[in-house]
PDB file of C-alpha atoms in Angstrom:
ATOM      1  CA  MET C1129     100.866-104.035  33.309  1.00  0.00           C
ATOM      2  CA  LYS C1130     100.340-106.023  36.468  1.00  0.00           C
ATOM      3  CA  GLU C1131     101.531-104.295  39.596  1.00  0.00           C
ATOM      4  CA  SER C1132     103.651-107.324  40.489  1.00  0.00           C
ATOM      5  CA  ASP C1133     105.563-106.977  37.194  1.00  0.00           C
ATOM      6  CA  MET C1134     107.198-103.761  38.385  1.00  0.00           C
ATOM      7  CA  THR C1135     109.839-103.179  41.020  1.00  0.00           C
ATOM      8  CA  ASP C1136     109.203-100.634  43.758  1.00  0.00           C
ATOM      9  CA  GLU C1137     111.653 -98.307  42.023  1.00  0.00           C
ATOM     10  CA  GLU C1138     109.774 -98.640  38.716  1.00  0.00           C
ATOM     11  CA  LYS C1139     106.431 -98.026  40.449  1.00  0.00           C
ATOM     12  CA  THR C1140     107.786 -94.866  42.062  1.00  0.00           C
ATOM     13  CA  GLU C1141     109.180 -93.634  38.748  1.00  0.00           C
ATOM     14  CA  VAL C1142     105.869 -94.268  36.972  1.00  0.00           C
ATOM     15  CA  MET C1143     103.881 -92.546  39.732  1.00  0.00           C
ATOM     16  CA  GLU C1144     106.142 -89.489  39.554  1.00  0.00           C
ATOM     17  CA  LYS C1145     105.838 -89.257  35.770  1.00  0.00           C
ATOM     18  CA  VAL C1146     102.059 -89.703  35.951  1.00  0.00           C
ATOM     19  CA  ALA C1147     101.728 -86.996  38.613  1.00  0.00           C
ATOM     20  CA  ILE C1148     103.950 -84.551  36.723  1.00  0.00           C
ATOM     21  CA  GLY C1149     102.169 -85.350  33.457  1.00  0.00           C
ATOM     22  CA  GLY C1150      98.817 -84.792  35.131  1.00  0.00           C
ATOM     23  CA  ILE C1151      99.836 -81.403  36.483  1.00  0.00           C
ATOM     24  CA  LYS C1152     101.291 -80.261  33.153  1.00  0.00           C
ATOM     25  CA  PHE C1153      98.201 -81.428  31.291  1.00  0.00           C
ATOM     26  CA  ILE C1154      95.803 -79.535  33.564  1.00  0.00           C
ATOM     27  CA  MET C1155      97.903 -76.399  33.102  1.00  0.00           C
ATOM     28  CA  LEU C1156      97.786 -76.753  29.303  1.00  0.00           C
ATOM     29  CA  PHE C1157      94.236 -78.116  28.923  1.00  0.00           C
ATOM     30  CA  GLY C1158      92.349 -74.880  29.412  1.00  0.00           C
ATOM     31  CA  HIS C1159      92.479 -71.851  27.182  1.00  0.00           C
ATOM     32  CA  ALA C1160      95.261 -69.482  28.235  1.00  0.00           C
ATOM     33  CA  LYS C1161      92.750 -66.697  28.906  1.00  0.00           C
ATOM     34  CA  ASN C1162      90.765 -68.771  31.413  1.00  0.00           C
ATOM     35  CA  ASP C1163      91.473 -69.353  35.077  1.00  0.00           C
ATOM     36  CA  ILE C1164      92.805 -72.770  36.026  1.00  0.00           C
ATOM     37  CA  ALA C1165      90.745 -74.795  38.479  1.00  0.00           C
ATOM     38  CA  PHE C1166      93.283 -77.324  39.700  1.00  0.00           C
ATOM     39  CA  ASP C1167      92.018 -80.577  41.192  1.00  0.00           C
ATOM     40  CA  MET C1168      94.840 -83.005  42.022  1.00  0.00           C
ATOM     41  CA  GLU C1169      92.510 -86.015  42.117  1.00  0.00           C
ATOM     42  CA  LYS C1170      91.229 -85.211  38.626  1.00  0.00           C
ATOM     43  CA  ALA C1171      94.750 -84.449  37.375  1.00  0.00           C
ATOM     44  CA  VAL C1172      96.051 -87.963  38.078  1.00  0.00           C
ATOM     45  CA  ARG C1173      93.018 -90.022  37.029  1.00  0.00           C
ATOM     46  CA  LEU C1174      93.543 -92.653  34.343  1.00  0.00           C
ATOM     47  CA  ASP C1175      90.188 -91.854  32.765  1.00  0.00           C
ATOM     48  CA  GLY C1176      88.599 -88.697  31.532  1.00  0.00           C
ATOM     49  CA  ASP C1177      90.283 -85.460  30.591  1.00  0.00           C
ATOM     50  CA  SER C1178      93.738 -86.036  32.031  1.00  0.00           C
ATOM     51  CA  GLY C1179      97.357 -86.421  31.081  1.00  0.00           C
ATOM     52  CA  PRO C1180      97.552 -89.856  32.702  1.00  0.00           C
ATOM     53  CA  TYR C1181      94.685 -90.991  30.444  1.00  0.00           C
ATOM     54  CA  LEU C1182      96.876 -90.129  27.456  1.00  0.00           C
ATOM     55  CA  GLN C1183      99.943 -91.735  29.024  1.00  0.00           C
ATOM     56  CA  TYR C1184      97.868 -94.848  29.669  1.00  0.00           C
ATOM     57  CA  ALA C1185      96.618 -94.956  26.059  1.00  0.00           C
ATOM     58  CA  TYR C1186     100.229 -94.777  24.874  1.00  0.00           C
ATOM     59  CA  ALA C1187     101.296 -97.535  27.282  1.00  0.00           C
ATOM     60  CA  ARG C1188      98.336 -99.706  26.272  1.00  0.00           C
ATOM     61  CA  ILE C1189      99.198 -99.401  22.584  1.00  0.00           C
ATOM     62  CA  SER C1190     102.828-100.215  23.383  1.00  0.00           C
ATOM     63  CA  SER C1191     101.679-103.305  25.266  1.00  0.00           C
ATOM     64  CA  ILE C1192      99.497-104.457  22.361  1.00  0.00           C
ATOM     65  CA  LEU C1193     102.344-103.987  19.898  1.00  0.00           C
ATOM     66  CA  SER C1194     104.777-105.872  22.123  1.00  0.00           C
ATOM     67  CA  LYS C1195     102.508-108.933  22.024  1.00  0.00           C
ATOM     68  CA  VAL C1196     102.277-109.270  18.240  1.00  0.00           C
ATOM     69  CA  GLU C1197     104.873-110.130  15.647  1.00  0.00           C
ATOM     70  CA  SER C1198     104.916-108.348  12.343  1.00  0.00           C
ATOM     71  CA  SER C1199     105.831-110.856   9.665  1.00  0.00           C
ATOM     72  CA  ALA C1200     103.759-110.195   6.561  1.00  0.00           C
ATOM     73  CA  GLU C1201     102.626-107.354   4.353  1.00  0.00           C
ATOM     74  CA  PRO C1202      99.705-105.293   5.628  1.00  0.00           C
ATOM     75  CA  ASN C1203      96.493-105.549   3.651  1.00  0.00           C
ATOM     76  CA  PHE C1204      94.837-102.173   4.073  1.00  0.00           C
ATOM     77  CA  ASP C1205      91.901-103.312   1.932  1.00  0.00           C
ATOM     78  CA  MET C1206      90.851-105.499   4.868  1.00  0.00           C
ATOM     79  CA  LEU C1207      90.455-102.563   7.275  1.00  0.00           C
ATOM     80  CA  THR C1208      86.958-102.116   8.690  1.00  0.00           C
ATOM     81  CA  GLU C1209      84.986 -98.893   9.007  1.00  0.00           C
ATOM     82  CA  SER C1210      86.044 -98.716  12.661  1.00  0.00           C
ATOM     83  CA  ASP C1211      89.688 -98.959  11.587  1.00  0.00           C
ATOM     84  CA  TRP C1212      89.206 -96.175   9.060  1.00  0.00           C
ATOM     85  CA  ASP C1213      87.451 -93.987  11.650  1.00  0.00           C
ATOM     86  CA  LEU C1214      90.532 -94.261  13.852  1.00  0.00           C
ATOM     87  CA  ALA C1215      92.833 -93.598  10.886  1.00  0.00           C
ATOM     88  CA  ARG C1216      90.831 -90.512   9.881  1.00  0.00           C
ATOM     89  CA  LYS C1217      91.128 -89.165  13.416  1.00  0.00           C
ATOM     90  CA  LEU C1218      94.894 -88.941  12.868  1.00  0.00           C
ATOM     91  CA  ASN C1219      94.285 -86.201  10.285  1.00  0.00           C
ATOM     92  CA  GLY C1220      93.391 -83.711  13.014  1.00  0.00           C
ATOM     93  CA  PHE C1221      96.856 -83.572  14.545  1.00  0.00           C
ATOM     94  CA  GLU C1222      98.337 -81.133  12.038  1.00  0.00           C
ATOM     95  CA  TYR C1223      95.399 -78.754  12.483  1.00  0.00           C
ATOM     96  CA  ALA C1224      95.656 -78.910  16.290  1.00  0.00           C
ATOM     97  CA  VAL C1225      99.384 -78.173  16.224  1.00  0.00           C
ATOM     98  CA  THR C1226      98.945 -75.345  13.716  1.00  0.00           C
ATOM     99  CA  LYS C1227      96.166 -73.714  15.783  1.00  0.00           C
ATOM    100  CA  ALA C1228      98.206 -74.121  18.966  1.00  0.00           C
ATOM    101  CA  ALA C1229     101.180 -72.406  17.325  1.00  0.00           C
ATOM    102  CA  GLU C1230      99.137 -69.606  15.730  1.00  0.00           C
ATOM    103  CA  GLU C1231      97.299 -68.768  18.940  1.00  0.00           C
ATOM    104  CA  LEU C1232     100.080 -69.734  21.358  1.00  0.00           C
ATOM    105  CA  SER C1233      97.548 -71.971  23.052  1.00  0.00           C
ATOM    106  CA  PRO C1234      98.446 -75.642  23.575  1.00  0.00           C
ATOM    107  CA  HIS C1235      94.916 -76.527  24.636  1.00  0.00           C
ATOM    108  CA  TYR C1236      94.202 -77.394  20.987  1.00  0.00           C
ATOM    109  CA  ILE C1237      96.740 -80.212  21.189  1.00  0.00           C
ATOM    110  CA  ALA C1238      95.431 -81.385  24.563  1.00  0.00           C
ATOM    111  CA  HIS C1239      91.838 -81.558  23.353  1.00  0.00           C
ATOM    112  CA  TYR C1240      92.803 -83.282  20.116  1.00  0.00           C
ATOM    113  CA  LEU C1241      94.835 -85.936  21.947  1.00  0.00           C
ATOM    114  CA  LEU C1242      91.893 -86.675  24.232  1.00  0.00           C
ATOM    115  CA  GLU C1243      89.675 -87.159  21.183  1.00  0.00           C
ATOM    116  CA  LEU C1244      92.250 -89.470  19.600  1.00  0.00           C
ATOM    117  CA  ALA C1245      92.697 -91.497  22.802  1.00  0.00           C
ATOM    118  CA  SER C1246      88.929 -91.802  23.161  1.00  0.00           C
ATOM    119  CA  GLU C1247      88.619 -92.948  19.542  1.00  0.00           C
ATOM    120  CA  PHE C1248      91.374 -95.503  20.159  1.00  0.00           C
ATOM    121  CA  SER C1249      89.654 -96.753  23.309  1.00  0.00           C
ATOM    122  CA  GLY C1250      86.371 -97.262  21.454  1.00  0.00           C
ATOM    123  CA  TRP C1251      88.198 -98.919  18.564  1.00  0.00           C
ATOM    124  CA  TYR C1252      90.018-101.270  20.919  1.00  0.00           C
ATOM    125  CA  GLY C1253      86.699-102.378  22.391  1.00  0.00           C
ATOM    126  CA  VAL C1254      85.511-103.715  19.031  1.00  0.00           C
ATOM    127  CA  SER C1255      88.718-104.555  17.152  1.00  0.00           C
ATOM    128  CA  SER C1256      91.249-107.313  17.629  1.00  0.00           C
ATOM    129  CA  VAL C1257      94.854-107.125  16.532  1.00  0.00           C
ATOM    130  CA  LYS C1258      96.277-110.429  17.675  1.00  0.00           C
ATOM    131  CA  ASN C1259      93.324-112.561  16.522  1.00  0.00           C
ATOM    132  CA  ALA C1260      92.787-110.868  13.154  1.00  0.00           C
ATOM    133  CA  ASP C1261      93.660-112.481   9.819  1.00  0.00           C
ATOM    134  CA  THR C1262      97.313-111.956   8.926  1.00  0.00           C
ATOM    135  CA  GLY C1263      96.918-109.110   6.419  1.00  0.00           C
ATOM    136  CA  LEU C1264      94.406-107.325   8.628  1.00  0.00           C
ATOM    137  CA  MET C1265      96.577-107.828  11.704  1.00  0.00           C
ATOM    138  CA  GLU C1266      99.525-106.251   9.888  1.00  0.00           C
ATOM    139  CA  ALA C1267      97.397-103.294   8.769  1.00  0.00           C
ATOM    140  CA  ARG C1268      96.149-102.781  12.325  1.00  0.00           C
ATOM    141  CA  ILE C1269      99.714-102.956  13.636  1.00  0.00           C
ATOM    142  CA  GLU C1270     100.632-100.116  11.264  1.00  0.00           C
ATOM    143  CA  LEU C1271      97.537 -98.180  12.343  1.00  0.00           C
ATOM    144  CA  LEU C1272      98.432 -98.562  16.017  1.00  0.00           C
ATOM    145  CA  LYS C1273     102.021 -97.521  15.362  1.00  0.00           C
ATOM    146  CA  SER C1274     100.662 -94.335  13.792  1.00  0.00           C
ATOM    147  CA  VAL C1275      98.274 -93.624  16.668  1.00  0.00           C
ATOM    148  CA  ARG C1276     101.046 -94.230  19.200  1.00  0.00           C
ATOM    149  CA  GLN C1277     103.416 -91.902  17.316  1.00  0.00           C
ATOM    150  CA  VAL C1278     100.869 -89.091  17.175  1.00  0.00           C
ATOM    151  CA  ILE C1279     100.164 -89.430  20.910  1.00  0.00           C
ATOM    152  CA  ARG C1280     103.925 -89.431  21.555  1.00  0.00           C
ATOM    153  CA  ASN C1281     104.435 -86.318  19.408  1.00  0.00           C
ATOM    154  CA  GLY C1282     101.558 -84.469  21.061  1.00  0.00           C
ATOM    155  CA  LEU C1283     102.698 -85.319  24.571  1.00  0.00           C
ATOM    156  CA  TYR C1284     106.235 -84.266  23.640  1.00  0.00           C
ATOM    157  CA  LEU C1285     104.955 -80.875  22.485  1.00  0.00           C
ATOM    158  CA  MET C1286     103.257 -80.463  25.871  1.00  0.00           C
ATOM    159  CA  GLY C1287     106.351 -81.569  27.797  1.00  0.00           C
ATOM    160  CA  ILE C1288     104.725 -84.762  29.088  1.00  0.00           C
ATOM    161  CA  GLU C1289     106.721 -87.981  29.179  1.00  0.00           C
ATOM    162  CA  VAL C1290     105.366 -91.139  27.606  1.00  0.00           C
ATOM    163  CA  LEU C1291     105.418 -94.426  29.480  1.00  0.00           C
ATOM    164  CA  GLN C1292     105.965 -97.836  27.933  1.00  0.00           C
ATOM    165  CA  LYS C1293     104.157 -99.480  30.837  1.00  0.00           C
ATOM    166  CA  MET C1294     101.909 -98.391  33.670  1.00  0.00           C
TER     167      MET C1294
END
């Protein structure tokens, strides 16, 4: 989102949510038995191992989805290997949540979400949604909806708010 598209009030709200999300993520990222080395600059970065990176991935997917219209049936047979790699990455969420619950250690969710966001980022670099053939576009829309939902669910479990725009 362009900075000029947001009011000062919206910018302040986003900055607060990003800062709080960054702090929560750092607290939950490491194993519970390890000391926490808190670095505020690292905590609020939009790249790397940070909560804001995950919030940004969610906002970016939301932006992509807001720019396309779903009007036909998805054709999942048209998905590429890159699409399937991203789809397969979704399978790890249940395991991460189960391990986090069994060991009372949310770092499993944090690490999984970073892997998913990284996979999405790589996928986005080579895949088009808006310019794809209709059936493929629809399938990719469904894929992105799934990725966005998993990121939303994971952030919710960690107490981090999602942002529709950043």
